[in-house]
GROMACS .gro file of C-alpha atoms in nm:
model
  500
    1MET     CA    1   3.032   0.049  -0.386
    2ALA     CA    2   3.409   0.039  -0.439
    3GLU     CA    3   3.617   0.123  -0.135
    4SER     CA    4   3.784   0.461  -0.099
    5PRO     CA    5   4.165   0.445  -0.139
    6THR     CA    6   4.211   0.638   0.185
    7GLU     CA    7   3.914   0.561   0.407
    8PRO     CA    8   3.762   0.211   0.441
    9LEU     CA    9   3.386   0.199   0.415
   10ASN     CA   10   3.147   0.001   0.626
   11PRO     CA   11   2.997  -0.257   0.380
   12HIS     CA   12   2.648  -0.156   0.489
   13SER     CA   13   2.697   0.220   0.480
   14GLN     CA   14   2.794   0.492   0.241
   15VAL     CA   15   2.976   0.684   0.515
   16PRO     CA   16   3.337   0.613   0.625
   17ALA     CA   17   3.300   0.412   0.945
   18LYS     CA   18   3.604   0.567   1.118
   19THR     CA   19   3.508   0.928   1.075
   20GLU     CA   20   3.139   0.949   1.163
   21SER     CA   21   3.050   0.904   1.527
   22ARG     CA   22   2.733   0.725   1.637
   23SER     CA   23   2.574   1.048   1.751
   24GLN     CA   24   2.653   1.215   1.420
   25ARG     CA   25   2.514   0.921   1.229
   26ARG     CA   26   2.201   0.910   1.442
   27SER     CA   27   2.142   1.281   1.394
   28ARG     CA   28   2.201   1.256   1.020
   29LEU     CA   29   1.965   0.960   0.977
   30LEU     CA   30   1.697   1.138   1.177
   31ARG     CA   31   1.718   1.430   0.937
   32GLN     CA   32   1.713   1.190   0.645
   33GLY     CA   33   1.413   1.014   0.795
   34GLY     CA   34   1.237   1.349   0.839
   35LYS     CA   35   1.268   1.413   0.467
   36VAL     CA   36   1.134   1.067   0.383
   37PHE     CA   37   0.848   1.124   0.628
   38MET     CA   38   0.749   1.443   0.448
   39ALA     CA   39   0.749   1.249   0.121
   40SER     CA   40   0.546   0.972   0.288
   41LEU     CA   41   0.256   1.216   0.326
   42GLY     CA   42   0.195   1.126  -0.037
   43CYS     CA   43   0.124   0.774   0.092
   44TRP     CA   44  -0.118   0.921   0.347
   45VAL     CA   45  -0.299   1.065   0.045
   46MET     CA   46  -0.315   0.721  -0.117
   47GLY     CA   47  -0.430   0.548   0.201
   48SER     CA   48  -0.714   0.795   0.249
   49MET     CA   49  -0.837   0.703  -0.101
   50PHE     CA   50  -0.832   0.327  -0.042
   51THR     CA   51  -1.085   0.309   0.243
   52PHE     CA   52  -1.321   0.579   0.118
   53PRO     CA   53  -1.561   0.337  -0.064
   54SER     CA   54  -1.640   0.164   0.265
   55VAL     CA   55  -1.722   0.502   0.423
   56VAL     CA   56  -1.955   0.597   0.137
   57ALA     CA   57  -2.136   0.262   0.149
   58THR     CA   58  -2.203   0.307   0.520
   59ASP     CA   59  -2.308   0.672   0.486
   60LEU     CA   60  -2.560   0.600   0.209
   61LEU     CA   61  -2.738   0.347   0.429
   62HIS     CA   62  -2.850   0.636   0.648
   63SER     CA   63  -2.864   0.930   0.411
   64ASN     CA   64  -2.859   0.969   0.032
   65THR     CA   65  -2.798   1.341  -0.017
   66THR     CA   66  -2.508   1.552  -0.141
   67ILE     CA   67  -2.352   1.853   0.030
   68TYR     CA   68  -2.629   2.060  -0.133
   69GLY     CA   69  -2.910   1.841   0.003
   70THR     CA   70  -2.995   1.694  -0.338
   71PRO     CA   71  -3.051   1.315  -0.375
   72ILE     CA   72  -2.760   1.093  -0.473
   73SER     CA   73  -2.752   0.721  -0.549
   74PHE     CA   74  -2.488   0.488  -0.690
   75GLY     CA   75  -2.702   0.178  -0.740
   76ASN     CA   76  -2.494  -0.101  -0.890
   77SER     CA   77  -2.204   0.139  -0.940
   78LEU     CA   78  -2.095   0.133  -0.575
   79ASP     CA   79  -1.803  -0.100  -0.648
   80MET     CA   80  -1.677   0.155  -0.902
   81LEU     CA   81  -1.588   0.395  -0.619
   82GLY     CA   82  -1.293   0.167  -0.557
   83SER     CA   83  -1.222   0.023  -0.899
   84LEU     CA   84  -1.222   0.360  -1.080
   85VAL     CA   85  -0.938   0.474  -0.857
   86GLN     CA   86  -0.737   0.173  -0.968
   87LEU     CA   87  -0.830   0.226  -1.332
   88GLY     CA   88  -0.742   0.597  -1.321
   89SER     CA   89  -0.411   0.520  -1.158
   90LEU     CA   90  -0.274   0.363  -1.475
   91PRO     CA   91  -0.252   0.678  -1.692
   92GLY     CA   92  -0.145   0.873  -1.384
   93ALA     CA   93   0.146   0.639  -1.322
   94TRP     CA   94   0.270   0.658  -1.680
   95ALA     CA   95   0.233   1.034  -1.701
   96VAL     CA   96   0.425   1.092  -1.379
   97ALA     CA   97   0.690   0.833  -1.473
   98GLY     CA   98   0.765   1.049  -1.776
   99LEU     CA   99   0.761   1.369  -1.572
  100ALA     CA  100   0.994   1.217  -1.313
  101VAL     CA  101   1.258   1.167  -1.582
  102VAL     CA  102   1.228   1.520  -1.719
  103LEU     CA  103   1.129   1.740  -1.423
  104GLY     CA  104   1.264   1.530  -1.138
  105ARG     CA  105   1.111   1.341  -0.848
  106ARG     CA  106   1.024   1.645  -0.636
  107TYR     CA  107   0.827   1.842  -0.896
  108SER     CA  108   0.647   1.524  -1.002
  109MET     CA  109   0.530   1.471  -0.645
  110MET     CA  110   0.409   1.832  -0.631
  111ILE     CA  111   0.201   1.788  -0.946
  112SER     CA  112   0.051   1.464  -0.813
  113GLY     CA  113  -0.034   1.637  -0.485
  114ILE     CA  114  -0.221   1.917  -0.664
  115VAL     CA  115  -0.421   1.662  -0.867
  116ALA     CA  116  -0.511   1.475  -0.547
  117LEU     CA  117  -0.628   1.797  -0.381
  118LEU     CA  118  -0.853   1.885  -0.676
  119ALA     CA  119  -0.991   1.531  -0.687
  120TRP     CA  120  -1.092   1.532  -0.318
  121LEU     CA  121  -1.260   1.870  -0.364
  122GLY     CA  122  -1.446   1.722  -0.661
  123VAL     CA  123  -1.569   1.428  -0.455
  124GLY     CA  124  -1.690   1.651  -0.173
  125LEU     CA  125  -1.846   1.928  -0.383
  126SER     CA  126  -1.993   1.730  -0.674
  127PRO     CA  127  -2.376   1.756  -0.703
  128SER     CA  128  -2.422   1.409  -0.858
  129SER     CA  129  -2.298   1.051  -0.841
  130VAL     CA  130  -2.144   1.089  -1.188
  131GLY     CA  131  -1.933   1.379  -1.066
  132VAL     CA  132  -1.819   1.177  -0.765
  133LEU     CA  133  -1.721   0.884  -0.987
  134VAL     CA  134  -1.529   1.111  -1.226
  135SER     CA  135  -1.349   1.270  -0.930
  136ARG     CA  136  -1.259   0.925  -0.801
  137ALA     CA  137  -1.104   0.844  -1.140
  138VAL     CA  138  -0.900   1.165  -1.111
  139SER     CA  139  -0.803   1.055  -0.759
  140GLY     CA  140  -0.670   0.741  -0.920
  141MET     CA  141  -0.449   0.944  -1.153
  142ALA     CA  142  -0.296   1.117  -0.850
  143MET     CA  143  -0.257   0.787  -0.668
  144GLY     CA  144  -0.081   0.624  -0.964
  145GLY     CA  145   0.164   0.910  -0.991
  146LEU     CA  146   0.234   0.915  -0.619
  147THR     CA  147   0.283   0.539  -0.600
  148VAL     CA  148   0.558   0.553  -0.861
  149VAL     CA  149   0.742   0.870  -0.766
  150VAL     CA  150   0.721   0.862  -0.384
  151ASN     CA  151   0.873   0.513  -0.370
  152ILE     CA  152   1.150   0.613  -0.609
  153TYR     CA  153   1.227   0.929  -0.413
  154ALA     CA  154   1.244   0.750  -0.076
  155ILE     CA  155   1.473   0.477  -0.211
  156GLU     CA  156   1.709   0.726  -0.375
  157LEU     CA  157   1.738   0.941  -0.062
  158SER     CA  158   1.808   0.660   0.184
  159ASP     CA  159   2.128   0.498   0.305
  160PRO     CA  160   2.145   0.128   0.201
  161ASP     CA  161   2.137  -0.011   0.555
  162VAL     CA  162   1.820   0.181   0.648
  163ARG     CA  163   1.651   0.173   0.306
  164GLY     CA  164   1.411  -0.101   0.412
  165MET     CA  165   1.303   0.101   0.714
  166MET     CA  166   1.255   0.411   0.502
  167GLY     CA  167   1.054   0.212   0.250
  168MET     CA  168   0.834   0.074   0.526
  169MET     CA  169   0.774   0.431   0.642
  170LEU     CA  170   0.579   0.473   0.320
  171ASN     CA  171   0.374   0.167   0.413
  172LEU     CA  172   0.302   0.328   0.749
  173GLY     CA  173   0.183   0.637   0.563
  174ILE     CA  174  -0.073   0.431   0.371
  175MET     CA  175  -0.198   0.275   0.695
  176ALA     CA  176  -0.221   0.617   0.860
  177GLY     CA  177  -0.415   0.761   0.566
  178GLN     CA  178  -0.660   0.473   0.579
  179LEU     CA  179  -0.708   0.526   0.949
  180VAL     CA  180  -0.776   0.898   0.901
  181THR     CA  181  -1.060   0.822   0.659
  182VAL     CA  182  -1.230   0.548   0.861
  183SER     CA  183  -1.187   0.730   1.193
  184VAL     CA  184  -1.356   1.041   1.059
  185GLY     CA  185  -1.585   0.869   0.817
  186TYR     CA  186  -1.824   0.621   0.973
  187GLU     CA  187  -2.002   0.882   1.181
  188THR     CA  188  -1.968   1.166   0.927
  189ARG     CA  189  -2.121   1.245   0.589
  190TYR     CA  190  -1.910   1.132   0.294
  191PHE     CA  191  -1.857   1.486   0.161
  192VAL     CA  192  -1.726   1.604   0.498
  193VAL     CA  193  -1.478   1.316   0.494
  194ALA     CA  194  -1.368   1.414   0.141
  195LEU     CA  195  -1.309   1.776   0.240
  196ILE     CA  196  -1.113   1.673   0.549
  197ASP     CA  197  -0.906   1.430   0.339
  198SER     CA  198  -0.827   1.716   0.098
  199LEU     CA  199  -0.613   1.870   0.372
  200ILE     CA  200  -0.361   1.585   0.344
  201PRO     CA  201  -0.245   1.662  -0.014
  202ALA     CA  202  -0.242   2.033   0.072
  203ILE     CA  203   0.000   1.972   0.360
  204PHE     CA  204   0.199   1.731   0.142
  205PHE     CA  205   0.243   1.994  -0.130
  206LEU     CA  206   0.360   2.258   0.118
  207GLY     CA  207   0.608   2.017   0.276
  208LEU     CA  208   0.771   1.941  -0.059
  209ILE     CA  209   0.888   2.302  -0.089
  210TRP     CA  210   1.166   2.231   0.164
  211LEU     CA  211   1.273   1.892   0.030
  212PRO     CA  212   1.580   1.840  -0.195
  213GLU     CA  213   1.582   1.667  -0.531
  214SER     CA  214   1.705   1.307  -0.556
  215PRO     CA  215   2.088   1.306  -0.573
  216SER     CA  216   2.105   1.023  -0.828
  217PHE     CA  217   1.864   1.211  -1.057
  218LEU     CA  218   2.078   1.524  -1.032
  219VAL     CA  219   2.392   1.328  -1.119
  220LEU     CA  220   2.234   1.166  -1.424
  221LYS     CA  221   2.117   1.508  -1.541
  222GLY     CA  222   2.470   1.645  -1.511
  223ARG     CA  223   2.381   1.881  -1.226
  224ASP     CA  224   2.683   1.781  -1.021
  225GLU     CA  225   2.711   2.092  -0.804
  226GLU     CA  226   2.349   2.057  -0.686
  227ALA     CA  227   2.412   1.687  -0.634
  228ARG     CA  228   2.716   1.757  -0.415
  229LYS     CA  229   2.512   1.975  -0.179
  230VAL     CA  230   2.236   1.716  -0.149
  231ILE     CA  231   2.480   1.428  -0.099
  232ARG     CA  232   2.657   1.611   0.185
  233GLN     CA  233   2.319   1.689   0.338
  234LEU     CA  234   2.202   1.326   0.319
  235ARG     CA  235   2.526   1.130   0.373
  236GLY     CA  236   2.719   1.363   0.602
  237GLU     CA  237   3.023   1.588   0.577
  238HIS     CA  238   3.270   1.299   0.574
  239ILE     CA  239   3.139   1.125   0.265
  240ASN     CA  240   3.365   1.104  -0.039
  241VAL     CA  241   3.137   1.304  -0.268
  242ASP     CA  242   3.336   1.242  -0.585
  243GLU     CA  243   3.326   0.868  -0.526
  244GLU     CA  244   2.955   0.884  -0.455
  245ILE     CA  245   2.890   1.064  -0.784
  246HIS     CA  246   3.116   0.818  -0.967
  247ASN     CA  247   2.922   0.524  -0.825
  248TYR     CA  248   2.587   0.671  -0.928
  249ARG     CA  249   2.719   0.689  -1.283
  250ALA     CA  250   2.877   0.343  -1.268
  251MET     CA  251   2.554   0.178  -1.156
  252ASN     CA  252   2.380   0.327  -1.458
  253GLU     CA  253   2.634   0.216  -1.718
  254GLY     CA  254   2.493   0.100  -2.047
  255ARG     CA  255   2.251   0.385  -2.094
  256GLU     CA  256   2.473   0.570  -2.344
  257GLY     CA  257   2.323   0.544  -2.691
  258ARG     CA  258   2.024   0.348  -2.563
  259THR     CA  259   1.666   0.460  -2.536
  260VAL     CA  260   1.473   0.383  -2.220
  261TRP     CA  261   1.277   0.115  -2.403
  262ARG     CA  262   1.592  -0.060  -2.521
  263GLY     CA  263   1.713  -0.050  -2.163
  264LEU     CA  264   1.393  -0.215  -2.046
  265MET     CA  265   1.440  -0.498  -2.298
  266GLN     CA  266   1.762  -0.622  -2.137
  267PRO     CA  267   1.719  -0.986  -2.023
  268ARG     CA  268   1.802  -0.908  -1.660
  269ILE     CA  269   1.553  -0.622  -1.653
  270LEU     CA  270   1.280  -0.832  -1.820
  271LYS     CA  271   1.333  -1.106  -1.562
  272ASN     CA  272   1.302  -0.860  -1.274
  273LEU     CA  273   0.992  -0.704  -1.430
  274GLY     CA  274   0.831  -1.047  -1.448
  275ILE     CA  275   0.916  -1.132  -1.087
  276VAL     CA  276   0.792  -0.805  -0.940
  277SER     CA  277   0.478  -0.811  -1.155
  278MET     CA  278   0.392  -1.164  -1.045
  279LEU     CA  279   0.448  -1.066  -0.683
  280PHE     CA  280   0.198  -0.782  -0.727
  281VAL     CA  281  -0.060  -1.028  -0.863
  282ILE     CA  282  -0.010  -1.264  -0.570
  283VAL     CA  283  -0.028  -0.990  -0.311
  284PHE     CA  284  -0.341  -0.825  -0.446
  285PHE     CA  285  -0.529  -1.153  -0.489
  286SER     CA  286  -0.445  -1.253  -0.133
  287GLY     CA  287  -0.737  -1.037  -0.020
  288PHE     CA  288  -0.588  -0.764   0.198
  289PHE     CA  289  -0.679  -0.483  -0.042
  290ILE     CA  290  -1.035  -0.615  -0.071
  291VAL     CA  291  -1.074  -0.599   0.306
  292ASN     CA  292  -0.961  -0.236   0.315
  293ALA     CA  293  -1.208  -0.131   0.047
  294ASN     CA  294  -1.503  -0.337   0.167
  295ALA     CA  295  -1.441  -0.377   0.540
  296SER     CA  296  -1.788  -0.295   0.672
  297ARG     CA  297  -1.964  -0.504   0.407
  298MET     CA  298  -1.736  -0.803   0.467
  299PHE     CA  299  -1.796  -0.804   0.842
  300LYS     CA  300  -2.171  -0.806   0.789
  301ALA     CA  301  -2.144  -1.079   0.527
  302ALA     CA  302  -1.930  -1.290   0.762
  303GLY     CA  303  -2.202  -1.270   1.027
  304SER     CA  304  -1.987  -1.099   1.289
  305THR     CA  305  -2.173  -0.970   1.595
  306ILE     CA  306  -1.914  -0.693   1.635
  307ASP     CA  307  -2.029  -0.356   1.503
  308ALA     CA  308  -1.903  -0.347   1.143
  309ASN     CA  309  -1.790   0.016   1.153
  310LEU     CA  310  -1.604  -0.030   1.481
  311ALA     CA  311  -1.443  -0.346   1.347
  312ALA     CA  312  -1.322  -0.162   1.036
  313ILE     CA  313  -1.159   0.104   1.253
  314ILE     CA  314  -0.995  -0.165   1.470
  315ILE     CA  315  -0.860  -0.333   1.156
  316ASN     CA  316  -0.697  -0.010   1.041
  317ILE     CA  317  -0.543   0.051   1.384
  318VAL     CA  318  -0.401  -0.302   1.378
  319GLN     CA  319  -0.260  -0.240   1.031
  320LEU     CA  320  -0.086   0.072   1.158
  321ILE     CA  321   0.065  -0.130   1.444
  322GLY     CA  322   0.172  -0.405   1.202
  323GLY     CA  323   0.325  -0.150   0.970
  324PHE     CA  324   0.518   0.009   1.257
  325ILE     CA  325   0.659  -0.327   1.367
  326GLY     CA  326   0.754  -0.400   1.007
  327PHE     CA  327   0.918  -0.058   0.993
  328LEU     CA  328   1.136  -0.144   1.293
  329LEU     CA  329   1.231  -0.491   1.165
  330ALA     CA  330   1.255  -0.425   0.791
  331ASP     CA  331   1.634  -0.420   0.764
  332LYS     CA  332   1.682  -0.697   1.020
  333PHE     CA  333   1.436  -0.942   0.860
  334GLY     CA  334   1.510  -0.836   0.502
  335ARG     CA  335   1.262  -0.830   0.216
  336LYS     CA  336   1.219  -1.207   0.203
  337GLY     CA  337   1.178  -1.240   0.579
  338LEU     CA  338   0.892  -0.990   0.585
  339LEU     CA  339   0.721  -1.171   0.298
  340TYR     CA  340   0.754  -1.512   0.462
  341SER     CA  341   0.616  -1.388   0.793
  342GLY     CA  342   0.330  -1.185   0.651
  343LEU     CA  343   0.211  -1.443   0.396
  344THR     CA  344   0.213  -1.718   0.660
  345LEU     CA  345  -0.004  -1.511   0.895
  346MET     CA  346  -0.242  -1.427   0.611
  347CYS     CA  347  -0.272  -1.789   0.498
  348ILE     CA  348  -0.347  -1.920   0.848
  349SER     CA  349  -0.598  -1.647   0.936
  350LEU     CA  350  -0.784  -1.664   0.603
  351THR     CA  351  -0.808  -2.041   0.632
  352GLY     CA  352  -0.961  -1.997   0.978
  353LEU     CA  353  -1.206  -1.737   0.849
  354ALA     CA  354  -1.309  -1.959   0.556
  355THR     CA  355  -1.371  -2.246   0.798
  356TYR     CA  356  -1.577  -2.028   1.032
  357VAL     CA  357  -1.792  -1.880   0.757
  358GLY     CA  358  -1.838  -2.223   0.598
  359LEU     CA  359  -1.969  -2.364   0.924
  360THR     CA  360  -2.208  -2.074   0.981
  361GLU     CA  361  -2.342  -2.014   0.628
  362SER     CA  362  -2.625  -2.260   0.688
  363HIS     CA  363  -2.770  -2.042   0.969
  364ASP     CA  364  -3.003  -1.751   0.905
  365GLY     CA  365  -3.009  -1.420   1.084
  366ASP     CA  366  -3.285  -1.526   1.328
  367GLY     CA  367  -3.076  -1.794   1.485
  368PHE     CA  368  -3.271  -2.090   1.340
  369PRO     CA  369  -3.076  -2.336   1.128
  370ASP     CA  370  -3.194  -2.335   0.766
  371ASP     CA  371  -3.229  -2.713   0.757
  372LEU     CA  372  -3.474  -2.690   1.047
  373LEU     CA  373  -3.675  -2.406   0.898
  374GLY     CA  374  -3.698  -2.556   0.551
  375ASN     CA  375  -3.831  -2.317   0.289
  376THR     CA  376  -4.125  -2.187   0.486
  377THR     CA  377  -4.152  -1.813   0.534
  378ALA     CA  378  -4.354  -1.836   0.853
  379THR     CA  379  -4.190  -1.845   1.194
  380PRO     CA  380  -4.228  -2.203   1.325
  381SER     CA  381  -4.382  -2.291   1.655
  382ILE     CA  382  -4.146  -2.404   1.927
  383SER     CA  383  -4.337  -2.734   1.938
  384THR     CA  384  -4.212  -2.804   1.585
  385PHE     CA  385  -3.865  -2.890   1.717
  386THR     CA  386  -3.734  -3.176   1.927
  387ASN     CA  387  -3.589  -3.122   2.274
  388GLU     CA  388  -3.238  -3.171   2.136
  389GLN     CA  389  -3.298  -2.906   1.870
  390ILE     CA  390  -3.441  -2.666   2.128
  391ASP     CA  391  -3.130  -2.716   2.343
  392VAL     CA  392  -2.905  -2.629   2.048
  393MET     CA  393  -3.105  -2.314   1.966
  394SER     CA  394  -3.115  -2.204   2.330
  395GLU     CA  395  -2.737  -2.189   2.323
  396GLY     CA  396  -2.758  -1.970   2.011
  397PRO     CA  397  -2.607  -2.057   1.677
  398VAL     CA  398  -2.235  -2.050   1.627
  399ILE     CA  399  -2.269  -1.720   1.444
  400GLN     CA  400  -2.411  -1.563   1.762
  401ARG     CA  401  -2.187  -1.732   2.018
  402HIS     CA  402  -1.860  -1.675   1.834
  403GLY     CA  403  -1.924  -1.357   1.638
  404TRP     CA  404  -1.582  -1.222   1.737
  405ILE     CA  405  -1.401  -1.480   1.521
  406PRO     CA  406  -1.428  -1.289   1.188
  407LEU     CA  407  -1.275  -0.983   1.352
  408ALA     CA  408  -0.993  -1.186   1.506
  409CYS     CA  409  -0.912  -1.359   1.177
  410LEU     CA  410  -0.912  -1.037   0.976
  411ILE     CA  411  -0.700  -0.866   1.241
  412VAL     CA  412  -0.431  -1.133   1.197
  413CYS     CA  413  -0.466  -1.122   0.817
  414GLN     CA  414  -0.434  -0.745   0.790
  415PHE     CA  415  -0.153  -0.741   1.046
  416GLY     CA  416   0.040  -0.983   0.827
  417ALA     CA  417  -0.028  -0.771   0.519
  418ALA     CA  418   0.078  -0.449   0.690
  419PHE     CA  419   0.386  -0.617   0.838
  420GLY     CA  420   0.540  -0.608   0.493
  421VAL     CA  421   0.348  -0.806   0.233
  422ASN     CA  422   0.176  -0.505   0.078
  423ALA     CA  423   0.489  -0.286   0.089
  424ILE     CA  424   0.763  -0.517  -0.041
  425PRO     CA  425   0.650  -0.524  -0.408
  426PHE     CA  426   0.667  -0.145  -0.419
  427ILE     CA  427   1.012  -0.143  -0.260
  428LEU     CA  428   1.142  -0.407  -0.503
  429SER     CA  429   0.989  -0.224  -0.800
  430THR     CA  430   1.241   0.052  -0.734
  431GLU     CA  431   1.539  -0.143  -0.594
  432TYR     CA  432   1.552  -0.392  -0.882
  433PHE     CA  433   1.616  -0.127  -1.151
  434PRO     CA  434   1.887   0.135  -1.223
  435THR     CA  435   1.807   0.505  -1.194
  436TRP     CA  436   1.790   0.584  -1.565
  437ILE     CA  437   1.502   0.339  -1.629
  438ARG     CA  438   1.365   0.316  -1.275
  439ALA     CA  439   1.060   0.537  -1.332
  440GLN     CA  440   0.952   0.350  -1.645
  441ALA     CA  441   1.022   0.007  -1.495
  442SER     CA  442   0.823   0.101  -1.186
  443GLY     CA  443   0.548   0.224  -1.418
  444ILE     CA  444   0.529  -0.117  -1.586
  445CYS     CA  445   0.513  -0.292  -1.249
  446PHE     CA  446   0.248  -0.046  -1.139
  447SER     CA  447   0.046  -0.124  -1.452
  448VAL     CA  448   0.033  -0.486  -1.343
  449TYR     CA  449  -0.056  -0.373  -0.991
  450THR     CA  450  -0.340  -0.163  -1.134
  451ALA     CA  451  -0.477  -0.450  -1.340
  452ALA     CA  452  -0.457  -0.685  -1.041
  453SER     CA  453  -0.617  -0.446  -0.793
  454PHE     CA  454  -0.887  -0.336  -1.038
  455SER     CA  455  -0.972  -0.697  -1.116
  456ALA     CA  456  -0.973  -0.796  -0.749
  457LEU     CA  457  -1.214  -0.512  -0.663
  458GLN     CA  458  -1.447  -0.573  -0.957
  459LEU     CA  459  -1.449  -0.949  -0.904
  460TYR     CA  460  -1.522  -0.929  -0.531
  461THR     CA  461  -1.901  -0.950  -0.567
  462PRO     CA  462  -1.906  -1.207  -0.855
  463MET     CA  463  -1.651  -1.427  -0.677
  464ARG     CA  464  -1.843  -1.407  -0.350
  465GLU     CA  465  -2.161  -1.512  -0.528
  466GLY     CA  466  -1.990  -1.786  -0.730
  467LEU     CA  467  -1.760  -1.929  -0.464
  468THR     CA  468  -1.972  -1.835  -0.158
  469GLN     CA  469  -1.821  -1.618   0.113
  470ALA     CA  470  -1.632  -1.915   0.261
  471GLY     CA  471  -1.496  -2.016  -0.080
  472LEU     CA  472  -1.376  -1.663  -0.145
  473TYR     CA  473  -1.175  -1.656   0.178
  474GLY     CA  474  -1.040  -2.001   0.093
  475PHE     CA  475  -0.925  -1.870  -0.244
  476TYR     CA  476  -0.743  -1.580  -0.077
  477ALA     CA  477  -0.578  -1.825   0.163
  478CYS     CA  478  -0.453  -2.041  -0.126
  479VAL     CA  479  -0.305  -1.740  -0.306
  480SER     CA  480  -0.123  -1.640   0.015
  481ALA     CA  481   0.013  -1.995   0.042
  482VAL     CA  482   0.142  -1.983  -0.317
  483GLY     CA  483   0.332  -1.664  -0.232
  484ILE     CA  484   0.559  -1.846   0.014
  485PRO     CA  485   0.740  -2.078  -0.232
  486PHE     CA  486   0.736  -1.799  -0.491
  487THR     CA  487   0.931  -1.581  -0.248
  488TYR     CA  488   1.180  -1.862  -0.179
  489PHE     CA  489   1.256  -1.940  -0.544
  490PHE     CA  490   1.230  -1.604  -0.717
  491ILE     CA  491   1.280  -1.309  -0.481
  492THR     CA  492   1.637  -1.181  -0.447
  493GLU     CA  493   1.728  -1.016  -0.117
  494THR     CA  494   1.820  -0.648  -0.157
  495SER     CA  495   1.853  -0.545   0.207
  496GLY     CA  496   2.168  -0.340   0.265
  497GLN     CA  497   2.274  -0.348  -0.099
  498GLN     CA  498   2.360  -0.040  -0.300
  499VAL     CA  499   2.117   0.074  -0.571
  500GLY     CA  500   2.180   0.335  -0.837
   0.00000   0.00000   0.00000
């Protein structure tokens, strides 16, 4: 931002440093944060959708009836409870990206919230598995729209020097939504969980009634008087409103006479689209999203002696803690710092988990090593084994003696992901692009995200069978490792910088 001719600006703030006291600034940012928090309830909606497949899988082990008492079964379609959400998110993202340009960010969030509410009601009240799957696809449409527009709205409302923190608040919302689902879900029928989760988009919709429209959107639409009111509300009474409006326009120069698609074809924009898209691929094939969707199944497959449902809840609590720490450190560490830290933790923990599972895959569930049992189906006599073998079995196999290791490794992995890895691509997908093409550019990035997350979910079972469980974790560890040099060479730091 250019400096005011009369009042020098702090390089990390939009507010004249000599005229706004610390208490005024603190009060103003708290109000600003309150608005972003209300918008982040849209992320609570998304988070509640992510972990729902794990809840359904656990529920159907004990009961296979709908809310009406009729039978329900998903068979080989269980993975589609997660992947259909990702697939449905693609048209949702593009539809809302268009609406965000015409109707504005606020009304687009409202529409997405209504769709999410109807989708959760469909999941809970559907009399068949087909109805549940269709409702999950509709959930995906709401999720796609919310992912695009909530991130844009939060970035456009925030001051530059706290924009990272505000963006991480959205990440916290996703973690909180996940925790709501798993906390309620593992001891509750799936349809009860769906109906409880439907309250989140209802509250979100009501909260949006009191939120303002994005100031940069208002400026680009020529609604300067509305923009002035919102800017004073967000930036304080001492801001140079005319200069603020001028800067919004200046940062979107080049749009005159150009269509959105011509704007997207600019070399700088194409480069940023490629970088953010590749980051999405790396992040979603690093495994964190797979753990959220298949937590209970993965713990059982890893041979953990910790109760799978309890472990899944612990994982989500840890993610919330990691997200909160990332929230506090976002603007101090910067975007690249959060990526370095999170990817390193993920790589180390997934390597440890792959090693553990690899060492224990040769043991069966009865505690007898497979190479001692051979292929026989009968339980061998104790006299079959040597004294040395009996001593080993009396100690219990590694899978029994160290069953806490899978939980510990996944705690570190998901902490690293929640610390910033899973949030930074979404933040960059808005910060890297000017206002007038931001929704469409974010939509393109989200399309890549959808393809990556859908593929990762659908390939979970085939990759586990082809690579073995240990090989799958090793693959995730390698992808996390690749993300570190990618961050160094290609990611541009945006912390504290002005965006249009």
